[in-house]
Amino acid sequence: MTEPRTETPALARRRRHRLHERLIEGALFLAALASVATTVTIVAVLLYESVGFFRTVSLKDFLTDTLWTPLFADPRYGILPLLAGTLVTSGVGLLVAVPLGTVAAIYLSEFAPARLRELIKPLLELLGAVPTVVYGYFALLVVTPSLQVLWPDLPGFNMLGPGLVIGIMIMPFVISLSEDAMRAVPMTLREGSYAMGATRLQTALRVVVPGAMSGLVAAYVLGVSRAVGETMVVAIAAGQNPSLTWNPMEPAATITAYIVQVALGDLPHGSIGYQSIFAAGLVLALMTLLFNVLGHLMRRRFREVY
Amino acid sequence: MPGTASTPLRRSLLRRKVAERMFMALGLLSLAVGVLTLVLLFGRLVVEGMARIDWQFLTSFPSRHAEQAGILPAWVGSSLTMLVTALVGVPLGVAAGIYLEEYARKNWLTQLIEVTVTNLAGVPSIIYGLLALGLFVYLLGLGESLLAAGLTLALLILPIVIVATREAIRAIPVEIREAAYALGATKWQTVRHHVLPYSTAGILTGVILALSRAIGETAPVITIGALTFIAFLPPAPLTTDPPFVSFEWLLSPFTVLPIQMFTWVSRPGAEFLANAAAAGVILVVMTLAMNGVAIFLRYRVRKRITW
């Protein structure tokens, strides 16, 4: 004889609790899904508008034409000039950030007294926190004029100045990632090296750096990704004229600078000019995705070594 | 080394010692480049802009005349955007962090969430601008409004808040949770009454860092079409007529500090550069102050951990 169990207050409370718990877990889960939704939406928006773009422009023109003038009366849609500008500014940036960042990271990880390290790390973080528009001001009004003292015929807009500034900007990022990689090299390797009579410098350069190599490379690759996506410095100081040149002393536009330039004007929604920024954005997104994946693969490899 | 015979070994030791010294000098020099840039950057801003910062500059609208121009709409716009960003981004990010750290089972879905969080952290900010232009401005019809900008920056800071939350939560030992469960607490009660309060300082550090990043972001806000010249304020959120609160300001056109600075930098003619520098000083002071608070908080938290 089973009678329906009468619901005691305790039982009711427990049921209420369980429902409550379910609801909360559901809400938290939805919040976690926001990142997936964001990613999906980014891809969807870029693809949707780019499809419209590629209905007008052939992929071949896009990839091979050497002129980018979507807003002119005679529009041309070759991404190469923007790509060249992006690569040159990022390249200059890397030429600054990689050597300076690596040497600084080796110094911080292997040589610096603990107190100096504690002091310098927050300072570097501040360097990475300065708004990029301020760096743009710095590139245009401090760095370029200083460079013009050395090369008087350097134009006011050029890729060298902003490139150097981008390098300084991503340096803290490179330093902190490389330092992490070098700290992950086990102490026993260093001790082995010292036991053989090696100096600290020899140990650093021949044991620690090779041991952390994939981590270092990952830091550089992620640094490239940042440099490629950097916007305000180049938009302010590199010029807005897309031209296919590999000479950092000349002005040029990057992918990001082009998007800013167009967004500042008032382009009608759905026009080819409007779509062109999404096509350019798609190229940028693909490039950074490539670098990010590459960087993460390298980091994972270096994690597996020990 | 005075008085010692110069044997080959000694010479080689000396050479290595010199090399080591030189390398250390090189390391310090590299670091100095960074620190010096910071000093130079800030010094230049202060020298150029300090004279412009006064009450009139803070309370005036932009103007064709450089000496009369001010940043009132810019800092009001920045503050209101940050309000939206914080109200949306922080609960969303903290909730996601809690889910991933406390609730998530290991399956393909949580794996996917983890991967997207990591990847979003590496997406250039201007791509978020394009996302917002397509989604918020046109598809959802929010227009070029404060709300669209706030939501954009909220998505932008989401990965930072999530990562900070997870790290703060992970630092809490499992015994705390076990003790709560042993007393019959449910999962959410454990999180709500123990895990969250103990990790608040860590989460707060991440939130401040995220907001300090958001306030300096220019590109995504330009992309959604923030105005570069604005001579009015958004409608007040409090009104004299019932129901006394108004959300009209959310849909108002706006500008923010970094954009105001950008407009002044890119103007031909030198007279606006002082204004740009002044806006830059305010922007840098705001971000560095926020970073300083975050760094201090992190330092305090690390010191105070007792378990």
Coordinates of C-alpha atoms in Angstrom, one line a residue:
Chain A
M1 CA 0.0 0.0 0.0
T2 CA 1.8 3.1 -1.1
E3 CA 0.2 6.3 -0.3
P4 CA 1.3 9.4 -2.1
R5 CA 4.0 10.8 0.1
T6 CA 2.8 13.9 1.8
E7 CA 5.2 16.7 1.1
T8 CA 6.9 17.7 4.3
P9 CA 8.2 21.3 4.5
A10 CA 11.8 20.0 4.4
L11 CA 11.1 18.1 1.2
A12 CA 9.5 21.1 -0.4
R13 CA 12.4 23.3 0.5
R14 CA 14.8 20.8 -0.9
R15 CA 12.9 20.7 -4.2
R16 CA 12.8 24.5 -4.3
H17 CA 16.5 24.5 -3.8
R18 CA 17.1 22.0 -6.5
L19 CA 15.1 24.1 -9.0
H20 CA 17.0 27.2 -7.9
E21 CA 20.3 25.5 -8.4
R22 CA 19.3 24.3 -11.8
L23 CA 18.3 27.8 -12.8
I24 CA 21.5 29.3 -11.6
E25 CA 23.6 26.8 -13.4
G26 CA 21.6 27.4 -16.5
A27 CA 22.2 31.1 -16.3
L28 CA 25.9 30.7 -15.7
F29 CA 26.1 28.4 -18.6
L30 CA 24.5 30.9 -20.9
A31 CA 27.0 33.5 -19.8
A32 CA 29.8 31.1 -20.7
L33 CA 28.2 30.6 -24.1
A34 CA 28.6 34.4 -24.7
S35 CA 32.2 33.8 -25.9
V36 CA 31.1 31.2 -28.4
A37 CA 28.3 33.5 -29.6
T38 CA 30.7 36.3 -30.0
T39 CA 33.1 34.2 -32.1
V40 CA 30.3 32.9 -34.2
T41 CA 28.9 36.4 -34.8
I42 CA 32.3 37.8 -35.7
V43 CA 32.7 35.1 -38.3
A44 CA 29.1 35.4 -39.6
V45 CA 29.3 39.2 -39.9
L46 CA 32.7 39.2 -41.7
L47 CA 31.6 36.4 -44.0
Y48 CA 28.2 37.9 -44.8
E49 CA 29.4 41.3 -45.8
S50 CA 32.4 39.9 -47.6
V51 CA 30.2 37.7 -49.7
G52 CA 28.4 40.8 -50.9
F53 CA 31.8 42.3 -51.6
F54 CA 33.1 39.3 -53.6
R55 CA 29.9 39.4 -55.7
T56 CA 31.2 42.6 -57.2
V57 CA 34.9 42.0 -57.0
S58 CA 36.6 38.9 -58.2
L59 CA 38.9 37.1 -55.8
K60 CA 41.6 37.3 -58.4
D61 CA 41.4 41.1 -58.6
F62 CA 41.4 41.3 -54.8
L63 CA 44.5 39.2 -54.5
T64 CA 46.5 40.4 -57.4
D65 CA 45.5 44.0 -58.2
T66 CA 48.2 46.5 -57.1
L67 CA 45.8 49.4 -56.4
W68 CA 43.4 49.8 -53.6
T69 CA 41.0 52.7 -54.4
P70 CA 37.5 51.5 -53.5
L71 CA 36.2 55.0 -52.9
F72 CA 37.4 56.6 -56.1
A73 CA 35.4 57.1 -59.2
D74 CA 37.4 54.4 -60.9
P75 CA 37.5 51.8 -58.0
R76 CA 40.2 49.2 -57.8
Y77 CA 40.2 46.5 -55.2
G78 CA 43.7 45.0 -54.8
I79 CA 44.4 44.2 -51.1
L80 CA 48.2 44.1 -51.8
P81 CA 49.0 47.7 -50.9
L82 CA 47.2 47.4 -47.6
L83 CA 48.8 44.1 -46.9
A84 CA 52.3 45.6 -47.7
G85 CA 51.6 48.5 -45.3
T86 CA 50.5 46.1 -42.6
L87 CA 53.5 43.8 -43.0
V88 CA 56.1 46.7 -43.2
T89 CA 54.9 48.4 -40.0
S90 CA 54.6 45.1 -38.2
G91 CA 58.0 44.1 -39.5
V92 CA 59.6 47.3 -38.2
G93 CA 57.9 46.7 -34.9
L94 CA 59.2 43.2 -34.6
L95 CA 62.8 44.4 -35.4
V96 CA 62.5 46.5 -32.3
A97 CA 60.4 44.2 -30.0
V98 CA 62.2 40.9 -30.7
P99 CA 65.8 41.8 -29.9
L100 CA 65.1 44.3 -27.1
G101 CA 62.4 42.1 -25.7
T102 CA 64.5 38.9 -25.7
V103 CA 67.6 40.6 -24.2
A104 CA 65.4 42.2 -21.5
A105 CA 63.6 39.0 -20.8
I106 CA 66.9 37.0 -20.5
Y107 CA 68.2 39.7 -18.2
L108 CA 65.1 39.8 -16.0
S109 CA 64.8 36.0 -15.8
E110 CA 68.5 35.1 -15.3
F111 CA 70.4 38.1 -14.0
A112 CA 68.2 40.7 -12.4
P113 CA 68.0 40.9 -8.6
A114 CA 64.5 40.0 -7.4
R115 CA 63.9 43.5 -6.2
L116 CA 64.6 45.1 -9.6
R117 CA 62.4 42.6 -11.2
E118 CA 59.5 43.4 -8.9
L119 CA 60.0 47.1 -9.6
I120 CA 60.4 46.8 -13.4
K121 CA 57.5 44.5 -14.1
P122 CA 54.7 46.8 -13.1
L123 CA 56.5 49.6 -15.0
L124 CA 56.4 47.5 -18.1
E125 CA 52.8 46.7 -17.5
L126 CA 52.1 50.4 -17.5
L127 CA 53.9 50.7 -20.8
G128 CA 51.5 48.1 -22.2
A129 CA 48.5 49.9 -20.7
V130 CA 48.9 53.3 -22.3
P131 CA 46.1 53.9 -24.8
T132 CA 47.1 53.4 -28.4
V133 CA 45.9 56.8 -29.5
V134 CA 48.4 58.3 -27.2
Y135 CA 51.1 56.2 -28.8
G136 CA 49.9 57.5 -32.1
Y137 CA 50.4 61.1 -30.9
F138 CA 53.9 60.1 -29.8
A139 CA 54.8 58.5 -33.1
L140 CA 53.6 61.5 -35.1
L141 CA 54.9 64.3 -33.0
V142 CA 57.9 62.9 -31.2
V143 CA 59.4 59.9 -33.0
T144 CA 59.0 61.0 -36.6
P145 CA 60.4 64.5 -36.0
S146 CA 63.4 63.0 -34.2
L147 CA 63.9 60.7 -37.2
Q148 CA 63.7 63.6 -39.5
V149 CA 66.7 65.1 -37.8
L150 CA 68.7 62.0 -39.0
W151 CA 67.0 61.8 -42.4
P152 CA 65.7 65.3 -43.4
D153 CA 63.8 64.0 -46.4
L154 CA 61.7 61.6 -44.3
P155 CA 58.0 62.5 -44.9
G156 CA 55.8 63.5 -42.0
F157 CA 53.8 60.4 -42.5
N158 CA 55.9 57.3 -42.8
M159 CA 55.9 53.6 -41.7
L160 CA 59.2 53.8 -39.8
G161 CA 58.1 56.0 -36.9
P162 CA 54.8 54.1 -36.2
G163 CA 56.6 50.8 -36.7
L164 CA 59.2 51.7 -34.0
V165 CA 56.4 52.8 -31.7
I166 CA 54.5 49.6 -32.3
G167 CA 57.7 47.7 -31.4
I168 CA 58.0 49.5 -28.0
M169 CA 54.3 48.9 -27.5
I170 CA 54.5 45.1 -27.9
M171 CA 57.8 44.8 -26.1
P172 CA 56.2 44.4 -22.6
F173 CA 54.0 41.6 -24.1
V174 CA 57.0 39.9 -25.6
I175 CA 59.1 40.3 -22.4
S176 CA 56.4 38.8 -20.2
L177 CA 55.7 35.8 -22.4
S178 CA 59.4 35.1 -23.0
E179 CA 60.2 35.4 -19.3
D180 CA 57.5 33.0 -18.4
A181 CA 59.0 30.5 -20.9
M182 CA 62.5 30.9 -19.5
R183 CA 61.3 30.5 -15.9
A184 CA 59.7 27.3 -16.9
V185 CA 63.1 25.8 -17.8
P186 CA 63.9 23.6 -14.8
M187 CA 66.5 24.7 -12.4
T188 CA 68.3 21.4 -12.7
L189 CA 69.3 22.2 -16.2
R190 CA 71.0 25.4 -15.0
E191 CA 72.6 23.7 -12.2
G192 CA 74.0 21.0 -14.5
S193 CA 75.5 23.8 -16.7
Y194 CA 77.0 25.6 -13.7
A195 CA 78.5 22.3 -12.5
M196 CA 80.3 22.1 -15.8
G197 CA 81.9 25.4 -15.1
A198 CA 79.7 27.5 -17.4
T199 CA 79.1 31.2 -16.5
R200 CA 75.7 32.6 -16.0
L201 CA 75.8 34.1 -19.5
Q202 CA 76.8 30.8 -21.1
T203 CA 74.1 29.0 -19.2
A204 CA 71.5 31.6 -20.2
L205 CA 72.4 31.6 -23.9
R206 CA 73.2 27.9 -24.4
V207 CA 70.9 26.2 -22.0
V208 CA 68.0 28.4 -21.0
V209 CA 67.3 30.0 -24.3
P210 CA 67.4 26.8 -26.3
G211 CA 65.3 25.1 -23.6
A212 CA 62.7 27.9 -23.9
M213 CA 62.9 28.3 -27.6
S214 CA 59.4 27.3 -28.6
G215 CA 58.1 29.5 -25.9
L216 CA 60.1 32.4 -27.2
V217 CA 59.0 31.8 -30.7
A218 CA 55.4 31.7 -29.5
A219 CA 55.9 35.1 -27.8
Y220 CA 57.2 36.5 -31.1
V221 CA 54.4 35.0 -33.1
L222 CA 51.8 36.4 -30.7
G223 CA 53.6 39.7 -30.9
V224 CA 53.3 39.7 -34.7
S225 CA 49.6 39.1 -34.3
R226 CA 49.3 42.2 -32.0
A227 CA 51.4 44.3 -34.4
V228 CA 49.3 43.3 -37.4
G229 CA 46.1 44.3 -35.6
E230 CA 47.4 47.5 -34.2
T231 CA 45.3 50.4 -35.4
M232 CA 45.5 53.9 -33.9
V233 CA 49.3 54.3 -34.2
V234 CA 49.3 53.6 -37.9
A235 CA 46.0 55.4 -38.5
I236 CA 47.6 58.6 -37.0
A237 CA 51.2 58.4 -38.1
A238 CA 51.6 56.2 -41.2
G239 CA 49.4 58.1 -43.6
Q240 CA 46.1 57.1 -45.2
N241 CA 47.2 56.6 -48.8
P242 CA 47.3 52.9 -49.8
S243 CA 50.5 52.5 -51.9
L244 CA 52.3 49.3 -52.7
T245 CA 55.7 49.9 -51.2
W246 CA 58.1 47.9 -49.1
N247 CA 60.1 51.0 -48.1
P248 CA 59.4 51.9 -44.5
M249 CA 60.5 55.5 -45.2
E250 CA 57.4 56.1 -47.3
P251 CA 53.8 56.7 -46.2
A252 CA 51.3 53.9 -46.6
A253 CA 48.0 52.7 -45.2
T254 CA 47.5 49.5 -43.3
I255 CA 44.4 47.3 -43.3
T256 CA 43.4 48.7 -39.9
A257 CA 44.1 52.3 -40.9
Y258 CA 41.9 51.8 -44.0
I259 CA 39.0 50.6 -41.8
V260 CA 39.3 53.6 -39.5
Q261 CA 39.5 56.0 -42.5
V262 CA 36.3 54.6 -44.0
A263 CA 34.5 54.4 -40.7
L264 CA 35.2 58.1 -40.1
G265 CA 33.4 59.0 -43.3
D266 CA 29.7 58.4 -43.8
L267 CA 29.4 55.4 -46.0
P268 CA 25.9 54.2 -46.8
H269 CA 25.1 50.8 -45.3
G270 CA 25.3 48.1 -48.0
S271 CA 27.4 50.0 -50.5
I272 CA 30.6 48.4 -51.9
G273 CA 32.7 50.8 -49.9
Y274 CA 31.0 49.7 -46.7
Q275 CA 31.4 46.0 -47.7
S276 CA 35.1 46.6 -48.5
I277 CA 36.0 47.2 -44.8
F278 CA 34.5 43.8 -43.9
A279 CA 36.6 42.2 -46.7
A280 CA 39.7 43.9 -45.4
G281 CA 38.7 42.9 -41.9
L282 CA 38.3 39.3 -43.0
V283 CA 41.9 39.3 -44.3
L284 CA 43.0 40.8 -41.0
A285 CA 41.1 38.3 -38.9
L286 CA 42.5 35.4 -40.9
M287 CA 46.0 36.7 -40.5
T288 CA 45.7 37.2 -36.8
L289 CA 43.9 33.8 -36.4
L290 CA 46.8 32.2 -38.2
F291 CA 49.4 33.8 -36.0
N292 CA 47.4 33.1 -32.8
V293 CA 46.9 29.4 -33.6
L294 CA 50.6 29.2 -34.5
G295 CA 51.6 30.9 -31.3
H296 CA 49.4 28.6 -29.2
L297 CA 50.7 25.5 -30.9
M298 CA 54.3 26.6 -30.1
R299 CA 53.4 27.3 -26.5
R300 CA 51.8 24.0 -26.1
R301 CA 54.9 22.3 -27.5
F302 CA 57.1 24.0 -25.1
R303 CA 54.8 23.0 -22.2
E304 CA 55.1 19.4 -23.2
V305 CA 58.9 19.3 -23.2
Y306 CA 59.3 18.9 -19.4
Chain B
M1 CA 93.5 41.8 -11.3
P2 CA 96.7 43.2 -10.0
G3 CA 99.7 41.0 -9.4
T4 CA 98.3 37.9 -10.9
A5 CA 100.1 36.1 -13.7
S6 CA 98.1 36.2 -16.9
T7 CA 97.6 32.5 -17.6
P8 CA 95.4 31.5 -20.5
L9 CA 92.7 30.3 -18.1
R10 CA 92.7 33.5 -16.3
R11 CA 92.4 35.5 -19.5
S12 CA 89.5 33.4 -20.6
L13 CA 87.8 33.9 -17.2
L14 CA 88.3 37.6 -17.5
R15 CA 86.9 37.6 -21.0
R16 CA 83.8 35.7 -19.9
K17 CA 83.4 38.1 -17.0
V18 CA 83.6 41.1 -19.3
A19 CA 81.1 39.4 -21.7
E20 CA 78.7 38.9 -18.8
R21 CA 79.0 42.5 -17.7
M22 CA 78.3 43.7 -21.2
F23 CA 75.3 41.5 -21.5
M24 CA 73.9 42.8 -18.3
A25 CA 74.4 46.3 -19.5
L26 CA 72.6 45.4 -22.7
G27 CA 69.7 44.0 -20.7
L28 CA 69.4 47.1 -18.6
L29 CA 69.6 49.2 -21.7
S30 CA 66.8 47.3 -23.3
L31 CA 64.6 47.8 -20.3
A32 CA 65.7 51.4 -20.2
V33 CA 64.3 51.9 -23.7
G34 CA 60.9 50.9 -22.5
V35 CA 61.0 53.0 -19.3
L36 CA 62.5 55.9 -21.1
T37 CA 59.8 55.9 -23.7
L38 CA 57.2 56.0 -20.9
V39 CA 58.9 59.0 -19.3
L40 CA 59.4 60.8 -22.7
L41 CA 55.8 60.1 -23.7
F42 CA 54.3 61.4 -20.5
G43 CA 56.8 64.3 -20.3
R44 CA 55.9 65.4 -23.7
L45 CA 52.2 65.2 -23.0
V46 CA 52.5 67.2 -19.8
V47 CA 54.7 69.9 -21.3
E48 CA 52.4 70.4 -24.3
G49 CA 49.1 69.9 -22.7
M50 CA 49.3 70.9 -19.0
A51 CA 48.6 74.5 -19.7
R52 CA 45.3 73.7 -21.4
I53 CA 43.9 71.7 -18.5
D54 CA 41.6 73.9 -16.5
W55 CA 38.0 74.1 -15.5
Q56 CA 37.0 75.7 -18.8
F57 CA 38.7 72.8 -20.7
L58 CA 36.7 70.2 -18.7
T59 CA 33.4 71.9 -19.0
S60 CA 33.3 73.2 -22.7
F61 CA 32.1 71.7 -25.9
P62 CA 34.5 71.2 -28.8
S63 CA 34.9 74.3 -30.9
R64 CA 36.4 75.6 -34.1
H65 CA 38.6 77.8 -31.9
A66 CA 41.2 75.8 -30.2
E67 CA 41.4 78.0 -27.1
Q68 CA 37.7 77.7 -26.4
A69 CA 37.4 73.9 -27.1
G70 CA 36.9 71.5 -24.3
I71 CA 36.3 67.8 -23.6
L72 CA 32.9 67.9 -21.8
P73 CA 31.0 65.6 -24.2
A74 CA 34.1 63.3 -24.4
W75 CA 34.5 62.6 -20.8
V76 CA 30.7 62.3 -20.2
G77 CA 30.6 59.9 -23.2
S78 CA 33.5 57.9 -21.9
S79 CA 32.0 57.6 -18.4
L80 CA 28.6 56.6 -19.7
T81 CA 30.1 54.0 -22.1
M82 CA 32.1 52.6 -19.3
L83 CA 29.0 52.3 -17.2
V84 CA 27.3 50.2 -19.9
T85 CA 30.4 48.2 -20.4
A86 CA 30.8 47.4 -16.7
L87 CA 27.2 46.6 -16.2
V88 CA 27.1 44.2 -19.1
G89 CA 30.7 42.9 -19.3
V90 CA 31.4 42.3 -15.6
P91 CA 28.4 40.1 -14.7
L92 CA 28.7 38.2 -17.9
G93 CA 32.4 37.6 -17.5
V94 CA 32.3 36.7 -13.9
A95 CA 29.4 34.3 -14.4
A96 CA 31.2 32.7 -17.3
G97 CA 34.3 32.4 -15.2
I98 CA 32.4 30.8 -12.3
Y99 CA 30.7 28.4 -14.7
L100 CA 34.0 27.3 -16.3
E101 CA 35.8 26.9 -13.0
E102 CA 33.1 25.5 -10.7
Y103 CA 30.5 23.8 -12.8
A104 CA 31.8 22.9 -16.2
R105 CA 32.2 19.2 -16.9
K106 CA 34.9 18.1 -19.3
N107 CA 33.2 17.8 -22.6
W108 CA 33.4 19.1 -26.1
L109 CA 31.2 22.1 -25.3
T110 CA 33.2 23.4 -22.5
Q111 CA 36.3 22.7 -24.6
L112 CA 34.8 24.9 -27.3
I113 CA 34.1 27.7 -24.8
E114 CA 37.7 27.5 -23.6
V115 CA 39.1 27.7 -27.1
T116 CA 36.9 30.7 -28.0
V117 CA 37.8 32.6 -24.9
T118 CA 41.5 32.1 -25.6
N119 CA 41.1 33.1 -29.3
L120 CA 38.9 36.1 -28.5
A121 CA 41.7 37.4 -26.3
G122 CA 43.8 37.6 -29.5
V123 CA 41.3 39.2 -31.8
P124 CA 42.3 42.8 -32.8
S125 CA 40.0 45.3 -31.3
I126 CA 39.0 46.8 -34.6
I127 CA 37.4 43.4 -35.5
Y128 CA 35.1 43.9 -32.6
G129 CA 34.3 47.2 -34.2
L130 CA 33.3 45.5 -37.4
L131 CA 31.2 42.9 -35.4
A132 CA 29.4 45.8 -33.6
L133 CA 28.9 47.7 -36.9
G134 CA 27.2 44.7 -38.5
L135 CA 25.4 43.4 -35.4
F136 CA 24.5 46.2 -33.0
V137 CA 24.3 49.2 -35.3
Y138 CA 22.5 47.7 -38.3
L139 CA 21.1 44.2 -37.5
L140 CA 19.7 45.2 -34.0
G141 CA 19.1 48.7 -35.1
L142 CA 20.8 50.3 -32.0
G143 CA 22.4 53.0 -34.2
E144 CA 25.6 54.8 -33.5
S145 CA 24.7 55.0 -29.8
L146 CA 26.2 54.8 -26.4
L147 CA 24.5 51.5 -25.9
A148 CA 26.2 50.0 -29.0
A149 CA 29.6 51.3 -27.9
G150 CA 29.1 50.0 -24.3
L151 CA 28.1 46.5 -25.6
T152 CA 31.0 46.4 -28.0
L153 CA 33.5 47.2 -25.3
A154 CA 31.8 44.7 -23.0
L155 CA 32.4 41.9 -25.5
L156 CA 36.0 43.2 -25.9
I157 CA 36.8 42.9 -22.2
L158 CA 34.9 39.6 -21.7
P159 CA 38.0 37.4 -22.1
I160 CA 40.0 39.5 -19.7
V161 CA 37.3 39.3 -17.0
I162 CA 36.8 35.6 -17.5
V163 CA 40.5 34.8 -17.2
A164 CA 40.9 37.0 -14.1
T165 CA 37.8 35.4 -12.5
R166 CA 39.0 31.9 -13.1
E167 CA 42.5 32.7 -11.7
A168 CA 41.0 34.3 -8.6
I169 CA 38.7 31.3 -8.1
R170 CA 41.4 28.7 -8.7
A171 CA 43.5 30.2 -5.9
I172 CA 40.9 29.2 -3.3
P173 CA 41.7 25.8 -1.8
V174 CA 39.3 23.0 -2.3
E175 CA 39.0 22.5 1.5
I176 CA 36.9 25.7 1.8
R177 CA 34.4 24.2 -0.6
E178 CA 34.5 20.8 1.1
A179 CA 33.8 22.4 4.4
A180 CA 30.7 24.2 3.0
Y181 CA 29.4 21.0 1.4
A182 CA 30.0 19.1 4.7
L183 CA 27.6 21.5 6.4
G184 CA 25.0 20.8 3.8
A185 CA 25.4 23.8 1.6
T186 CA 24.4 23.5 -2.1
K187 CA 26.8 24.3 -4.9
W188 CA 25.5 27.8 -5.4
Q189 CA 25.5 28.5 -1.7
T190 CA 29.1 27.5 -1.6
V191 CA 30.0 29.7 -4.5
R192 CA 27.9 32.6 -3.3
H193 CA 28.9 32.6 0.4
H194 CA 32.5 31.3 0.2
V195 CA 34.1 31.2 -3.2
L196 CA 33.0 34.5 -4.5
P197 CA 33.7 36.6 -1.4
Y198 CA 37.2 35.2 -1.0
S199 CA 38.0 35.8 -4.7
T200 CA 36.5 39.3 -4.9
A201 CA 39.8 41.1 -4.6
G202 CA 41.3 39.1 -7.4
I203 CA 38.3 39.5 -9.6
L204 CA 38.2 43.2 -8.9
T205 CA 41.8 43.5 -10.0
G206 CA 41.0 41.9 -13.4
V207 CA 37.9 44.1 -13.8
I208 CA 39.8 47.3 -13.2
L209 CA 42.5 46.3 -15.7
A210 CA 39.8 45.4 -18.2
L211 CA 38.0 48.7 -17.8
S212 CA 41.3 50.6 -18.0
R213 CA 41.8 48.9 -21.4
A214 CA 38.3 49.6 -22.5
I215 CA 38.5 53.3 -21.7
G216 CA 41.5 53.8 -24.0
E217 CA 40.1 51.8 -26.9
T218 CA 39.6 54.0 -29.9
A219 CA 39.3 51.8 -33.0
P220 CA 36.2 49.8 -32.2
V221 CA 34.3 52.9 -31.1
I222 CA 35.3 54.8 -34.3
T223 CA 34.2 51.8 -36.4
I224 CA 30.7 51.8 -35.0
G225 CA 30.5 55.4 -36.1
A226 CA 31.0 57.5 -33.0
L227 CA 30.9 61.2 -33.9
T228 CA 34.1 63.2 -34.0
F229 CA 32.5 66.5 -33.4
I230 CA 29.7 66.7 -30.9
A231 CA 28.2 69.8 -29.4
F232 CA 25.6 68.4 -27.0
L233 CA 25.2 66.0 -24.1
P234 CA 23.1 62.9 -24.0
P235 CA 19.7 63.4 -22.4
A236 CA 19.9 63.2 -18.6
P237 CA 19.1 59.8 -17.0
L238 CA 17.0 61.5 -14.3
T239 CA 14.1 63.7 -15.3
T240 CA 11.7 65.9 -13.4
D241 CA 8.6 64.2 -14.9
P242 CA 7.4 60.8 -13.9
P243 CA 8.8 58.1 -14.1
F244 CA 11.8 60.2 -13.3
V245 CA 14.3 57.9 -15.0
S246 CA 14.9 57.9 -18.7
F247 CA 17.0 55.5 -20.8
E248 CA 17.0 57.8 -23.8
W249 CA 20.7 58.5 -23.2
L250 CA 21.5 54.9 -24.2
L251 CA 20.5 55.6 -27.7
S252 CA 22.1 59.0 -27.9
P253 CA 25.0 59.8 -30.3
F254 CA 28.2 60.4 -28.4
T255 CA 32.0 60.7 -28.5
V256 CA 34.7 59.4 -26.1
L257 CA 38.0 60.8 -24.9
P258 CA 40.3 58.8 -27.2
I259 CA 38.3 59.8 -30.2
Q260 CA 38.4 63.5 -29.2
M261 CA 42.2 63.2 -28.9
F262 CA 42.4 61.4 -32.2
T263 CA 40.4 64.2 -33.9
W264 CA 42.6 66.9 -32.6
V265 CA 45.8 65.0 -33.5
S266 CA 44.8 64.5 -37.0
R267 CA 43.7 68.1 -37.6
P268 CA 46.0 70.0 -39.8
G269 CA 47.4 73.1 -38.1
A270 CA 49.3 73.2 -34.8
E271 CA 46.9 75.0 -32.5
F272 CA 44.8 71.9 -31.7
L273 CA 47.8 69.8 -30.8
A274 CA 47.9 71.4 -27.3
N275 CA 44.3 70.3 -26.9
A276 CA 45.2 66.8 -28.0
A277 CA 48.1 66.6 -25.5
A278 CA 45.8 67.8 -22.8
A279 CA 43.2 65.2 -23.6
G280 CA 46.0 62.7 -23.7
V281 CA 47.2 63.7 -20.2
I282 CA 43.7 63.1 -18.8
L283 CA 43.4 59.8 -20.6
V284 CA 46.8 58.5 -19.5
V285 CA 46.3 59.7 -15.9
M286 CA 43.0 57.8 -15.9
T287 CA 44.4 54.6 -17.3
L288 CA 47.6 54.6 -15.3
A289 CA 45.6 55.4 -12.1
M290 CA 43.4 52.4 -12.8
N291 CA 46.3 50.2 -13.5
G292 CA 48.1 51.5 -10.4
V293 CA 45.0 50.5 -8.3
A294 CA 44.9 47.1 -9.9
I295 CA 48.6 46.5 -9.3
F296 CA 48.3 47.6 -5.7
L297 CA 45.3 45.4 -5.2
R298 CA 47.1 42.4 -6.6
Y299 CA 50.0 43.1 -4.4
R300 CA 47.8 43.3 -1.3
V301 CA 45.9 40.1 -2.2
R302 CA 49.1 38.2 -2.6
K303 CA 50.3 39.4 0.7
R304 CA 47.1 38.7 2.6
I305 CA 46.6 35.1 1.5
T306 CA 46.6 33.0 4.6
W307 CA 45.6 29.5 3.6

